[in-house]
PDB file of C-alpha atoms in Angstrom:
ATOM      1  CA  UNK A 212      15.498  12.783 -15.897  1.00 50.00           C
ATOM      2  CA  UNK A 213      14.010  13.506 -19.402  1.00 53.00           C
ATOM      3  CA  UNK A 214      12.653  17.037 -18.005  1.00 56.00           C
ATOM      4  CA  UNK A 215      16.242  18.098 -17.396  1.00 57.00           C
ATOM      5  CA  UNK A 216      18.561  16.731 -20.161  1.00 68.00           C
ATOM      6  CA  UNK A 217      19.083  13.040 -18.982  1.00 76.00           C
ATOM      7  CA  UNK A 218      16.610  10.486 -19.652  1.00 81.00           C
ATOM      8  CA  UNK A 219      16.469   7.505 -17.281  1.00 87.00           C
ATOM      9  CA  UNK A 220      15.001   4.301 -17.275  1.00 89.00           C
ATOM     10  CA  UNK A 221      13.340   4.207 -13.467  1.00 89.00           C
ATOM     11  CA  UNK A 222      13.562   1.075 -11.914  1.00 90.00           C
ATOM     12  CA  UNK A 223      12.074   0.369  -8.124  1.00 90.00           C
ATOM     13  CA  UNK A 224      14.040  -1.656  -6.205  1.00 90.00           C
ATOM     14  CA  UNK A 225      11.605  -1.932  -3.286  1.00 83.00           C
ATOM     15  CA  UNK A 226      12.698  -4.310  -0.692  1.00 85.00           C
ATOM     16  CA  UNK A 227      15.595  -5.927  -3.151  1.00 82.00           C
ATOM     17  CA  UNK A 228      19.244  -5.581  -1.761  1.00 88.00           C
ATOM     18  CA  UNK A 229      20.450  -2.592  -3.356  1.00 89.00           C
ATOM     19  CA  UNK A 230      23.950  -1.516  -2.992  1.00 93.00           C
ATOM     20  CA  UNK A 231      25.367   2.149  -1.857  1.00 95.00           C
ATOM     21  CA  UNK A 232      23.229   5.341  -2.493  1.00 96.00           C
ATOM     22  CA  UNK A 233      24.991   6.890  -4.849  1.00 97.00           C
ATOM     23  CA  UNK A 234      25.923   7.681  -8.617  1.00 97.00           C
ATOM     24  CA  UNK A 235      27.672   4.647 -10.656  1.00 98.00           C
ATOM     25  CA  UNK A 236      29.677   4.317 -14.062  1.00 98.00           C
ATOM     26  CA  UNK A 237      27.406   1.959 -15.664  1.00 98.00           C
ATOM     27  CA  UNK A 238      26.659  -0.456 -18.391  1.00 96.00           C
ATOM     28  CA  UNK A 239      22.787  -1.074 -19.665  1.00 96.00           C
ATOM     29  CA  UNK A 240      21.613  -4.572 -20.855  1.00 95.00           C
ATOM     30  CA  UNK A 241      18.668  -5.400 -21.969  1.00 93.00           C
ATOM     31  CA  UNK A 242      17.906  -8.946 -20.966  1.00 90.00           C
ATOM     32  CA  UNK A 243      15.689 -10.821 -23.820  1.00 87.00           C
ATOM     33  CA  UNK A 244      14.421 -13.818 -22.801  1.00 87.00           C
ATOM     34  CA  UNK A 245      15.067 -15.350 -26.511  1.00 90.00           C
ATOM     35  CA  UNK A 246      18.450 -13.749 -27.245  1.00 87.00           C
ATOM     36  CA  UNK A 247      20.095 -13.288 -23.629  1.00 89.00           C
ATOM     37  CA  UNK A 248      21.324 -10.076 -22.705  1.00 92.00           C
ATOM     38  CA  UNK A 249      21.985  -7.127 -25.314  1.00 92.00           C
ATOM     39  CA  UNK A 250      24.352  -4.947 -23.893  1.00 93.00           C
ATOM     40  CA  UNK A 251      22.962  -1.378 -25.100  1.00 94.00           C
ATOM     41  CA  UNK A 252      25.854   1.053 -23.715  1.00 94.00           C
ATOM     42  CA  UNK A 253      27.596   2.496 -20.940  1.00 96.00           C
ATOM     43  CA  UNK A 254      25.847   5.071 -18.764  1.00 96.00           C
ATOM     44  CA  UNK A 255      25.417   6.580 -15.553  1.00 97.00           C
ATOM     45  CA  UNK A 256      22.900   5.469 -13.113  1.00 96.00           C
ATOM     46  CA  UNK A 257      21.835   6.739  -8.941  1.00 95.00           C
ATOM     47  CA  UNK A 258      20.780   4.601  -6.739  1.00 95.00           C
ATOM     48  CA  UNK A 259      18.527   5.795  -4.372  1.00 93.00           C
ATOM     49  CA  UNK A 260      15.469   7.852  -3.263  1.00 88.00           C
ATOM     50  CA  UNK A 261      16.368  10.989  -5.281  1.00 80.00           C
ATOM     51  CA  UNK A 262      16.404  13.337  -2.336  1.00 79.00           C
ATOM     52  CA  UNK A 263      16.434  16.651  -4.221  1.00 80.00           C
ATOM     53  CA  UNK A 264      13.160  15.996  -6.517  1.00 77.00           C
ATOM     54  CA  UNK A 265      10.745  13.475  -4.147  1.00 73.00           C
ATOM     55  CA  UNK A 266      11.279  10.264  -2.306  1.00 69.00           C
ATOM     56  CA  UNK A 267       9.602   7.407  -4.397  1.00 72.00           C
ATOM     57  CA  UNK A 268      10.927   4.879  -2.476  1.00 85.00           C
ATOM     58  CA  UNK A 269      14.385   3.122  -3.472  1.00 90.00           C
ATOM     59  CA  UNK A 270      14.854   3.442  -7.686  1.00 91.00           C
ATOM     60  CA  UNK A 271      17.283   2.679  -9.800  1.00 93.00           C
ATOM     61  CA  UNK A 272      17.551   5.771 -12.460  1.00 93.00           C
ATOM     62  CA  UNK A 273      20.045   4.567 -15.211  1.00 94.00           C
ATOM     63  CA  UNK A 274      20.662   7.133 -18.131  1.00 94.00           C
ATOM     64  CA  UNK A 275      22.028   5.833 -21.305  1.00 94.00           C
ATOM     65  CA  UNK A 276      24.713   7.568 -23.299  1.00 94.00           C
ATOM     66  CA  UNK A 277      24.312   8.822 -26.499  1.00 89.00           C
ATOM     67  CA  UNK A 278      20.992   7.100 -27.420  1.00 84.00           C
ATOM     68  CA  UNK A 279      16.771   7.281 -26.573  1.00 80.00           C
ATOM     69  CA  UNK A 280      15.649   3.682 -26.842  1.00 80.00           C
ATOM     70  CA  UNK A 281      12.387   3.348 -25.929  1.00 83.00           C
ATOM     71  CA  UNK A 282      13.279   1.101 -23.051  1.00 85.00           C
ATOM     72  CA  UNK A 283       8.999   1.001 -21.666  1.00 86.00           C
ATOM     73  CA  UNK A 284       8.084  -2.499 -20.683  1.00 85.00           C
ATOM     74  CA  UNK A 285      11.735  -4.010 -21.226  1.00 88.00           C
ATOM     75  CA  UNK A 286      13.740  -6.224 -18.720  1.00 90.00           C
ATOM     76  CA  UNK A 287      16.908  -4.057 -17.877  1.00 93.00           C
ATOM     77  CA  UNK A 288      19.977  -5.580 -16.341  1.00 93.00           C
ATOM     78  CA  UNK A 289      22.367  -2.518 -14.873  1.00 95.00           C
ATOM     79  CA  UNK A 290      25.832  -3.368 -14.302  1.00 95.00           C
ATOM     80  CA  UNK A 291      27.424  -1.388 -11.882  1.00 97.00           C
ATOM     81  CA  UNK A 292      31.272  -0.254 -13.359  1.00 97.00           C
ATOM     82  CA  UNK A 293      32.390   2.090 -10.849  1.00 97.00           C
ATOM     83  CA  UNK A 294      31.314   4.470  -7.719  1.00 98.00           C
ATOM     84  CA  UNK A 295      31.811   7.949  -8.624  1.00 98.00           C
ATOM     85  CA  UNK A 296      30.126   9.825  -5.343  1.00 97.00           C
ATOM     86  CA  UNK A 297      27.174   9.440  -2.641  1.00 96.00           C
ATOM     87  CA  UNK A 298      23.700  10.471  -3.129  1.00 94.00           C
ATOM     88  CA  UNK A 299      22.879  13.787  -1.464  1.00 93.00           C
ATOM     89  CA  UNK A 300      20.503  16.935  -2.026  1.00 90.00           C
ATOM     90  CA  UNK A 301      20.979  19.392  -3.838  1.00 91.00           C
ATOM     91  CA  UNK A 302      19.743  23.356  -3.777  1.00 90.00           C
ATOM     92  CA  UNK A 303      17.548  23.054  -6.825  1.00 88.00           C
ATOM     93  CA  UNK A 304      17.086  21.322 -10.317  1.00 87.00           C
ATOM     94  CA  UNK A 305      19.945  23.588 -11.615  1.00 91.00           C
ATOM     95  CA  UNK A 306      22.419  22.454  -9.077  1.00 92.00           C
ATOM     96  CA  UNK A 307      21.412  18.837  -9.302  1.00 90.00           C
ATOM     97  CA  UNK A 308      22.081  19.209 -13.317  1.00 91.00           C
ATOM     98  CA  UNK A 309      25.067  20.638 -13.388  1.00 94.00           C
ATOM     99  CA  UNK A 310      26.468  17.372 -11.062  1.00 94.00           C
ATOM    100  CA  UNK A 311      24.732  14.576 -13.084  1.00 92.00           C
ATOM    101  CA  UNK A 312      26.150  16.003 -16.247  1.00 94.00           C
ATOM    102  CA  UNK A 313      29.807  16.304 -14.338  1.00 97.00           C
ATOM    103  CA  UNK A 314      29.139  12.771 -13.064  1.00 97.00           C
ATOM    104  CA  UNK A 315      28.136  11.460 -16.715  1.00 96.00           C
ATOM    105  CA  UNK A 316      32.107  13.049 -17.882  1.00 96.00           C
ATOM    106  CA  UNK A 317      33.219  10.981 -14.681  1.00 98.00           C
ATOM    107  CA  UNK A 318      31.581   7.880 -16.349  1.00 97.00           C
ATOM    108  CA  UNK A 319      32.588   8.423 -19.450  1.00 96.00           C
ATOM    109  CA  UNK A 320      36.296   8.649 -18.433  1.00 96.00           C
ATOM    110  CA  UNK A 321      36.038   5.734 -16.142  1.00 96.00           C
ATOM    111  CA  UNK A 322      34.115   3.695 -18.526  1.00 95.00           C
ATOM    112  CA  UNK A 323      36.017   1.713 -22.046  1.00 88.00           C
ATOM    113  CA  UNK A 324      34.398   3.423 -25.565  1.00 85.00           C
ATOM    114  CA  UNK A 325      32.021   0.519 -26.922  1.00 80.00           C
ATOM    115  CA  UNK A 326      33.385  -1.232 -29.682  1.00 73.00           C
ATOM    116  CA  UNK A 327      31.166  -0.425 -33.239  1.00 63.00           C
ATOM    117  CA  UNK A 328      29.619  -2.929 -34.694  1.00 56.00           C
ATOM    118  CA  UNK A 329      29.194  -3.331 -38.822  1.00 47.00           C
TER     119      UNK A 329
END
């Protein structure tokens, strides 16, 4: 993701229940086992095995809008908003970039603006 615009934190899901392949309106938590869970933003996320790039098994590839936390090492919770499409493959990198920047508009429409904090 971070090669090509839209960095994502990579989660395996392995052998977890996992729900449709496909690209989700999403909101990002980080779960802190002192302070519960932080909700970080909204975002867009696939599910899947990324079928353009390489199969890695089933991931989890949630991009965050408009912010780079260093998210290495942290407990994530993903909270899946809406279904915007099914996973499929693409031509090429610039093909699959053009759609995850479409599908991040189709998040951001779906998805309420966060509240600012003081």
């Amino acid at each position: 993701g971070r090669t090509i615009g839209f960095p994502t934190a990579n989660i395996p899901l392995g052998n977890l229940l996992h729900p449709a392949f496909g690209v989700y309106a999403v909101q990002i938590f980080e779960d802190d086992p002192n302070a519960g869970y932080n909700l970080l933003g909204n975002g867009v996320a696939n599910i899947g095995v990324r079928p353009t790039v390489e199969d890695r098994g089933v991931l989890c590839e949630a991009h965050l809008f408009d912010q780079q936390p260093d998210l290495y090492g942290k407990r994530l919770a993903i909270c899946l908003k809406s279904f915007i499409r099914a996973e499929r493959k693409f031509t090429g990198i610039d093909e699959l970039t053009s759609q995850i920047a479409k599908d991040a508009r189709a998040a951001r429409e779906i998805l309420p603006p966060l509240r600012q904090t003081a």
